[in-house]
CSV table of C-alpha atoms in Angstrom, one decimal:
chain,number,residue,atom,x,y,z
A,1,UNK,CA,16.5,14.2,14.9
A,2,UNK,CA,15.6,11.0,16.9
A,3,UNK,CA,15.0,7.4,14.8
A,4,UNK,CA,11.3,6.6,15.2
A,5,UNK,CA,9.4,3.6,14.5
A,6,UNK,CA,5.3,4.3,14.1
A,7,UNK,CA,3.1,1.1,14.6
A,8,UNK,CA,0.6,0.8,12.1
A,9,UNK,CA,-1.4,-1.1,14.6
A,10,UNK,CA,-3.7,-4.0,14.1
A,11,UNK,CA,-7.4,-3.1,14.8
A,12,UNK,CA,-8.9,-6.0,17.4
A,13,UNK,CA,-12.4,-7.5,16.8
A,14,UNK,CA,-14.7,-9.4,19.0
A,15,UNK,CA,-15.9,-12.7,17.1
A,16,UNK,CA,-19.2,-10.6,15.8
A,17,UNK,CA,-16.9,-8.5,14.6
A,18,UNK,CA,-17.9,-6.0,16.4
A,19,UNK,CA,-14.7,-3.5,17.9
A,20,UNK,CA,-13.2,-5.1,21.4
A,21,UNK,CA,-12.3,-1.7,22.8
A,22,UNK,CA,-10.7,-3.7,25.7
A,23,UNK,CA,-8.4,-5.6,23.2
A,24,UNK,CA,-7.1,-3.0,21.5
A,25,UNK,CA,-6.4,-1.4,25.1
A,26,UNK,CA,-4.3,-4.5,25.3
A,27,UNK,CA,-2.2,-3.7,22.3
A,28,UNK,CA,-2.0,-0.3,23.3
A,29,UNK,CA,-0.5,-0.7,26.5
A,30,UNK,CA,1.7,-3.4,24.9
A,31,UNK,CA,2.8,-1.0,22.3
A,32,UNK,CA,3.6,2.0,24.8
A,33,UNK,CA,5.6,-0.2,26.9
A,34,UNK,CA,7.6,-1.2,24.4
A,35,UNK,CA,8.3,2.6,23.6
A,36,UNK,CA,7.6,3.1,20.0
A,37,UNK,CA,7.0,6.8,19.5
A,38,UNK,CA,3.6,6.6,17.5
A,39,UNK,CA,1.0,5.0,16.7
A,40,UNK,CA,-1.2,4.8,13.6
A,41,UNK,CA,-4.6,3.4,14.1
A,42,UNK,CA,-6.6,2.5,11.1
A,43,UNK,CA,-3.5,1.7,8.6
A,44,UNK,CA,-3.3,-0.9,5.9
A,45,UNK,CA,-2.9,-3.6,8.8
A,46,UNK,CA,-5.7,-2.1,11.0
A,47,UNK,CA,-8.3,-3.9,8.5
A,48,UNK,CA,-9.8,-0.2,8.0
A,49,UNK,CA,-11.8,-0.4,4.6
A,50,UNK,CA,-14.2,-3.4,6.3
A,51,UNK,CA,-14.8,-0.3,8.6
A,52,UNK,CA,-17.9,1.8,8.8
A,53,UNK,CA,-17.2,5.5,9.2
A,54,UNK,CA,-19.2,5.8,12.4
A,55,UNK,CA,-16.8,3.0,13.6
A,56,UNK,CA,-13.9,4.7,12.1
A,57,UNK,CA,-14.8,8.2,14.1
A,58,UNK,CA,-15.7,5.9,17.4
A,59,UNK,CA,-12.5,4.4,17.0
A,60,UNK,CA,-10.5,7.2,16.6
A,61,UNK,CA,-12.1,9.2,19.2
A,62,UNK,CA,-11.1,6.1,21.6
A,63,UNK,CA,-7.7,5.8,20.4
A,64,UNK,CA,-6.9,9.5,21.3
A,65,UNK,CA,-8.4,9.3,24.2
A,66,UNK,CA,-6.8,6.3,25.7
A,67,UNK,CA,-2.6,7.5,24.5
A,68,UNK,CA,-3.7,10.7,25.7
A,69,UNK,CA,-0.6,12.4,24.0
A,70,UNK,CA,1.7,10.2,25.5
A,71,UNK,CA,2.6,9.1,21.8
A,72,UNK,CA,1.9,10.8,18.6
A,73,UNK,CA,-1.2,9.3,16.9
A,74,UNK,CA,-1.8,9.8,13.0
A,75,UNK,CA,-5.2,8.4,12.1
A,76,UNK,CA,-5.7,7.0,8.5
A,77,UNK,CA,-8.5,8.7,7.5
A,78,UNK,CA,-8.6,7.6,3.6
A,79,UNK,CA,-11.6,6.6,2.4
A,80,UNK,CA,-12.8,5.9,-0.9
A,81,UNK,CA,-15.4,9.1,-0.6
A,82,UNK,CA,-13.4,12.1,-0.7
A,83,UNK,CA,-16.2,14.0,1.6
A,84,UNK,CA,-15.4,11.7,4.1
A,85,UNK,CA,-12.2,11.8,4.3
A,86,UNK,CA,-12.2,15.8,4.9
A,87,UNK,CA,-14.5,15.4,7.5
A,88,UNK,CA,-12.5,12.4,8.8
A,89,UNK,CA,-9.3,14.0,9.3
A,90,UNK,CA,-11.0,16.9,10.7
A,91,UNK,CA,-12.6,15.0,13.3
A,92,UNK,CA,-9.1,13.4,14.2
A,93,UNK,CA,-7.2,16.6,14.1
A,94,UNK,CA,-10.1,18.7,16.4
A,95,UNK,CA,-10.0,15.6,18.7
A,96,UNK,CA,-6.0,16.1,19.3
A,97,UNK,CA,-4.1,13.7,16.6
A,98,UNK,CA,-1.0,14.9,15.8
A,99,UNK,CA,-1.7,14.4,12.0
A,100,UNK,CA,-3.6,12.6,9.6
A,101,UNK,CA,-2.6,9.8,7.1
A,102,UNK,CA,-3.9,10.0,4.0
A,103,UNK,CA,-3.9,7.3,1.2
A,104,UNK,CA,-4.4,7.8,-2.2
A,105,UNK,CA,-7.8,7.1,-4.4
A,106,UNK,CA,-7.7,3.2,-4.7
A,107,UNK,CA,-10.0,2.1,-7.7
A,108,UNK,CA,-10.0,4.6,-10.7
A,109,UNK,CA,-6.9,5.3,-12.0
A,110,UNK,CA,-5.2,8.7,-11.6
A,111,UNK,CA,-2.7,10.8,-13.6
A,112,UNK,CA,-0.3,12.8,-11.6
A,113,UNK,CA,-2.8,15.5,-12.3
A,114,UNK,CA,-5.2,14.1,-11.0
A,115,UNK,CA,-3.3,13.0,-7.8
A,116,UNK,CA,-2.1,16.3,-7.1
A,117,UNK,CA,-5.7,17.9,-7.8
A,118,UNK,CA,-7.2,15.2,-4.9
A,119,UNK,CA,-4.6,16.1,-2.6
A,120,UNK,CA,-4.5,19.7,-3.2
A,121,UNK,CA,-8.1,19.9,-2.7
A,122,UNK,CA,-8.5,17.7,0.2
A,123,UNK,CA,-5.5,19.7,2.0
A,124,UNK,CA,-7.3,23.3,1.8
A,125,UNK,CA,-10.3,21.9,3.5
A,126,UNK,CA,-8.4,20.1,6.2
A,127,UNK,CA,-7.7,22.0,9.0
A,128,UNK,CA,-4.3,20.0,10.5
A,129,UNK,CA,-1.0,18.1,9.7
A,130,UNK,CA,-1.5,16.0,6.6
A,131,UNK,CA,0.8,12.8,5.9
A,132,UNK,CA,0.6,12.1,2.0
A,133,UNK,CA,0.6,8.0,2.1
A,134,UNK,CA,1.9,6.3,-1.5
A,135,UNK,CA,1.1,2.7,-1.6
A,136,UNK,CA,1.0,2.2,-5.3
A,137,UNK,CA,0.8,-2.0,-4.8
A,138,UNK,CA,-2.6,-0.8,-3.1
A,139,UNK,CA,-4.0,2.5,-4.9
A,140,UNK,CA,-2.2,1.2,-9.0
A,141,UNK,CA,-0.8,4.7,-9.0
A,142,UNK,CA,2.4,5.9,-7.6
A,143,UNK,CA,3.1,9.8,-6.4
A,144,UNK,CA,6.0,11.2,-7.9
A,145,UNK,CA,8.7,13.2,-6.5
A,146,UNK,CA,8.0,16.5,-8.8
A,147,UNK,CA,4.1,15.9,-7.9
A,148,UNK,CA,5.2,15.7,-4.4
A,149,UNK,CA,7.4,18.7,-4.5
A,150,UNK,CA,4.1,21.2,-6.0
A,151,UNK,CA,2.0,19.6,-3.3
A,152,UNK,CA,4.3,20.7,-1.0
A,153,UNK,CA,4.9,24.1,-2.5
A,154,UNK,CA,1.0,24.9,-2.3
A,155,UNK,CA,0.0,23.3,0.7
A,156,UNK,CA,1.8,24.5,4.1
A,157,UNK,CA,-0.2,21.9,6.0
A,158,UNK,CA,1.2,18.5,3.9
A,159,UNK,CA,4.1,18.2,6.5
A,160,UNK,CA,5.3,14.6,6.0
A,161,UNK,CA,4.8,11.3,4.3
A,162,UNK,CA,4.7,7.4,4.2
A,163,UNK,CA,6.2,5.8,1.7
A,164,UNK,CA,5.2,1.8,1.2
A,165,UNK,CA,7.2,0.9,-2.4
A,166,UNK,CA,9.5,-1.9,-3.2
A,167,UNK,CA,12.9,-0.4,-3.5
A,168,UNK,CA,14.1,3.0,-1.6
A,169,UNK,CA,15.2,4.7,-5.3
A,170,UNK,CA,12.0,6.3,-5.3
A,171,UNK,CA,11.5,7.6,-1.3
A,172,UNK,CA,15.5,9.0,-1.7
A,173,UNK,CA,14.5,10.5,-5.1
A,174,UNK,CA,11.5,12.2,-3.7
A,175,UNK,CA,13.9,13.5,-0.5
A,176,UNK,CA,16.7,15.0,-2.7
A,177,UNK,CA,14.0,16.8,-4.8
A,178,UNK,CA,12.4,18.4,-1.5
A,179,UNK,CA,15.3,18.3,1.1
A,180,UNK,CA,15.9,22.1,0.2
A,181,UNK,CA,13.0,23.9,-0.2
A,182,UNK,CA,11.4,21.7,2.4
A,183,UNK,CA,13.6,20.3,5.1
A,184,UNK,CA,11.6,19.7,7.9
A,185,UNK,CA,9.6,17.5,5.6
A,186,UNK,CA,9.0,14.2,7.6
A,187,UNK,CA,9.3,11.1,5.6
A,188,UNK,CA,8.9,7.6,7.2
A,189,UNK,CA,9.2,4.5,5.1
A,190,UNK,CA,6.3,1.9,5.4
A,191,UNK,CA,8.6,-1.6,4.6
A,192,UNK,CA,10.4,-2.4,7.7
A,193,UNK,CA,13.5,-3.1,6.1
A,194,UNK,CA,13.7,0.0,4.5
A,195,UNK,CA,14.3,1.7,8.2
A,196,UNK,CA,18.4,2.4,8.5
A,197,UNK,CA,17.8,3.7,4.0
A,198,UNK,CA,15.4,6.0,5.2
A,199,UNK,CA,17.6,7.5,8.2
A,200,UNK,CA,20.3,7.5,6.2
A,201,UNK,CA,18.9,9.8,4.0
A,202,UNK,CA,17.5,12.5,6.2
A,203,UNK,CA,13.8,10.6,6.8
A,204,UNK,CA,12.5,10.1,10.4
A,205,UNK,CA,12.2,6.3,10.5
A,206,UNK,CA,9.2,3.6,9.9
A,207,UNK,CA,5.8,3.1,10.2
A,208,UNK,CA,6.3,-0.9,10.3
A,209,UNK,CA,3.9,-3.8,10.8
A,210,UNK,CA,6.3,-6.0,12.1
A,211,UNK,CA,6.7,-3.4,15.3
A,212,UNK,CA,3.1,-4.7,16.6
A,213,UNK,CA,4.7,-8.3,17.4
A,214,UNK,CA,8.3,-7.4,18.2
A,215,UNK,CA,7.6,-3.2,19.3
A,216,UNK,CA,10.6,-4.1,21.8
A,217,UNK,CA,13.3,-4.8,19.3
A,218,UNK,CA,12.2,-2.0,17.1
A,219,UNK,CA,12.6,0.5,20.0
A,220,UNK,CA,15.8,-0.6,20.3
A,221,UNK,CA,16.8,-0.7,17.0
A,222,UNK,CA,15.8,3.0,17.1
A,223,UNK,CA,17.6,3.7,19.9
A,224,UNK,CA,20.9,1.5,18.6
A,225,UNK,CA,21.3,4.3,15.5
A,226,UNK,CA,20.8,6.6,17.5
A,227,UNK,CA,23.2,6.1,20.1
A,228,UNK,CA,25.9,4.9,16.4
A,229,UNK,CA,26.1,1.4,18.1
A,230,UNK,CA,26.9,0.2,14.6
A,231,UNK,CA,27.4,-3.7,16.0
A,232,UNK,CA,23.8,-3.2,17.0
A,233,UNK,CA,22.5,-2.0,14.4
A,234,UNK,CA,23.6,-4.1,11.9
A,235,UNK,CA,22.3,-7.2,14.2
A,236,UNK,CA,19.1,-6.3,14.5
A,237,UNK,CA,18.9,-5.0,10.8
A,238,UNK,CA,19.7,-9.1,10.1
A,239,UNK,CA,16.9,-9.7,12.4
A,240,UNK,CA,14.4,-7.4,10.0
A,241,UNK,CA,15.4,-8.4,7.2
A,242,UNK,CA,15.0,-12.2,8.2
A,243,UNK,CA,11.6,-11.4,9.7
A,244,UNK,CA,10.4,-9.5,6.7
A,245,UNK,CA,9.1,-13.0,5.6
A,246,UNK,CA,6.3,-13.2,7.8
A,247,UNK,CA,4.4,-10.5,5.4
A,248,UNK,CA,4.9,-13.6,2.9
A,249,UNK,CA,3.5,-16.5,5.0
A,250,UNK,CA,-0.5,-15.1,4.6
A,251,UNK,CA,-1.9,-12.4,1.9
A,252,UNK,CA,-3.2,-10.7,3.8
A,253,UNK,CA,-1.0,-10.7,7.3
A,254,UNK,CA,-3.2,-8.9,9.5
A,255,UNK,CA,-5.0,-12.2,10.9
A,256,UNK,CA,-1.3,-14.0,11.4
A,257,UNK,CA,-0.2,-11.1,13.1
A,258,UNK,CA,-2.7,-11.4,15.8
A,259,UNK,CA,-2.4,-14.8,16.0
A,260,UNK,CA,1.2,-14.6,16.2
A,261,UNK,CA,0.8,-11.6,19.2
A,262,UNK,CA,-2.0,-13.5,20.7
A,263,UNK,CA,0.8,-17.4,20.9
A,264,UNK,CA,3.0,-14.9,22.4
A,265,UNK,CA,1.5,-13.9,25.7
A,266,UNK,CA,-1.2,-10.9,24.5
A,267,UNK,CA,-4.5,-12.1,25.8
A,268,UNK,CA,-6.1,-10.9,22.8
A,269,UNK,CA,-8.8,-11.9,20.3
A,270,UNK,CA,-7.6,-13.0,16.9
A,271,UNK,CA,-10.9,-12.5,14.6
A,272,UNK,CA,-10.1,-11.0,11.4
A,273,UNK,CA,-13.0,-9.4,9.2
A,274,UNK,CA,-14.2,-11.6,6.2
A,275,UNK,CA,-12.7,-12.4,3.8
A,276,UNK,CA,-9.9,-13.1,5.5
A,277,UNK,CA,-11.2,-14.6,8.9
A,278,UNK,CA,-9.3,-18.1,8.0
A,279,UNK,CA,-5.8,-17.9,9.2
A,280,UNK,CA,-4.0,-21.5,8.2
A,281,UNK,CA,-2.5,-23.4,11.5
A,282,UNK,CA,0.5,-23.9,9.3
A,283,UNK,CA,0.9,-20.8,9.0
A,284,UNK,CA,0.8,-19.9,12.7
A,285,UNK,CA,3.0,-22.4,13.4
A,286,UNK,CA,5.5,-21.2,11.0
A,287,UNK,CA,5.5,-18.1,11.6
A,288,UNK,CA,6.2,-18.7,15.3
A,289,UNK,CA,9.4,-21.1,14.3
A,290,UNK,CA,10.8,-17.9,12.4
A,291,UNK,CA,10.2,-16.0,15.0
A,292,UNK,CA,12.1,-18.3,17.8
A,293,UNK,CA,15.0,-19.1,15.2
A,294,UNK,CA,15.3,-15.0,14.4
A,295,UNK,CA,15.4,-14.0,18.2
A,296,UNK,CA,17.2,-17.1,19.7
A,297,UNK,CA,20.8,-16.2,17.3
């Protein structure tokens, strides 16, 4: 099976904050182009919890109709009201997504019970692909691979999963428990530099950030391990890992990223929602030098 890289895409405002439909035509376009297989509107960097849901459904319903299947889209539809989130991803899946993205409650704190109970029970009224997403740095509780496994064993319909946690132990863990009961199970890892790991391993690829500003060299990294250039690979693996420090630059890197996209030639507008609308100059500028130095070796 073919290396992917997903874009967990960046959502583009007008200055009211308002969604500039013809910006984030921009990105798509510049996405395609630069041939990453899918793209996930309304992730972690698409600024979706500062999102109402009738902007969430308009938006989705846009997205899907503009890639018209030319890519695979997989909606984040997690919200913090479990009603809405059924009716969410049910939206997404009638209107042609692929699958849905779904992150894990993100304020009370949950038992592996309990995190098998929301998912169980949000998977039997979905009607669609479901991607489990574990962000534990996000939601304080992590899924773990045995709670993963029974999901799986009762719910046809949870196909695949993003995993965004600090070291690969866990994601390879959760893919030797599954791998054979379940191997069609599609696992991408959410850290960038996790990528060649989760290959390695038997997963599908990554649903990276840094593939919005550099799609290009992502595609081609995908296609590099693919094709067992190993020379290539391990070059632009350096490249990742060195570029893995623009997440560090701003807390929140959503702002910096469209800044960044915007210094390098996509006519797009940078406004990020409050409270988070101040991006430093430094840290443009910075994050631009990195940028040069990584690409110029």
């Amino acid at each position: 099976m073919k290396a992917e890289i997903i874009t967990p895409s960046l959502t583009i405002f007008n200055d009211d904050g308002s969604i500039d439909y013809g910006g984030n035509r921009k990105l798509i376009r510049h996405l395609i182009d630069n041939k990453v297989d899918g793209i996930v509107p309304l992730g972690s960097t698409g600024e979706f919890t500062s999102l109402s849901f009738k902007q969430k459904k308009d938006f989705i319903d846009f997205y899907l109709s503009e890639i018209d299947g030319s890519v695979k889209v997989l909606p984040g539809t997690g919200c913090i009201n479990y009603q809405e989130t059924i009716e969410l991803s049910n939206f997404a899946l009638a209107k042609g997504a692929e699958g849905v993205l779904i992150i894990g409650q993100y304020y009370y704190a949950m038992t592996q019970a309990d995190i098998f109970h929301y998912y169980d029970y949000l998977a039997k009224q979905i009607e669609g692909n479901i991607y489990l997403y574990n962000f534990p740095a996000r939601t304080g509780t992590d899924i773990t691979p045995e709670t993963v496994l029974r999901l799986l064993q009762n719910n046809k319909n949870i196909i695949g999963m993003k995993e965004s946690v600090s070291t690969f132990t866990h994601t390879k863990d959760i893919m030797q428990l599954i791998k054979t009961e379940f191997p069609q199970f599609k696992m991408y890892s959410g850290f960038d530099n996790q990528f060649l790991d989760n290959i390695d391993y038997g997963g599908q690829g990554s649903i990276g950030g840094l593939s919005n500003i550099l799609p290009g060299l992502w595609s081609k990294w995908a296609n590099a391990k693919e094709d067992d250039l190993y020379n290539e690979v391990i070059s632009i693996k350096e490249k990742i890992l060195s570029l893995m420090k623009l997440y560090q630059i701003e807390y929140n890197c959503s702002g910096l990223f469209k800044e960044l996209l915007k210094a390098r030639g996509l006519d797009i507008n940078t406004t990020t929602l409050f409270p988070f609308e101040d991006v430093k100059k430094e840290s443009i500028t910075e994050g631009l030098e990195l940028i040069s130095q990584v690409m110029d070796e």
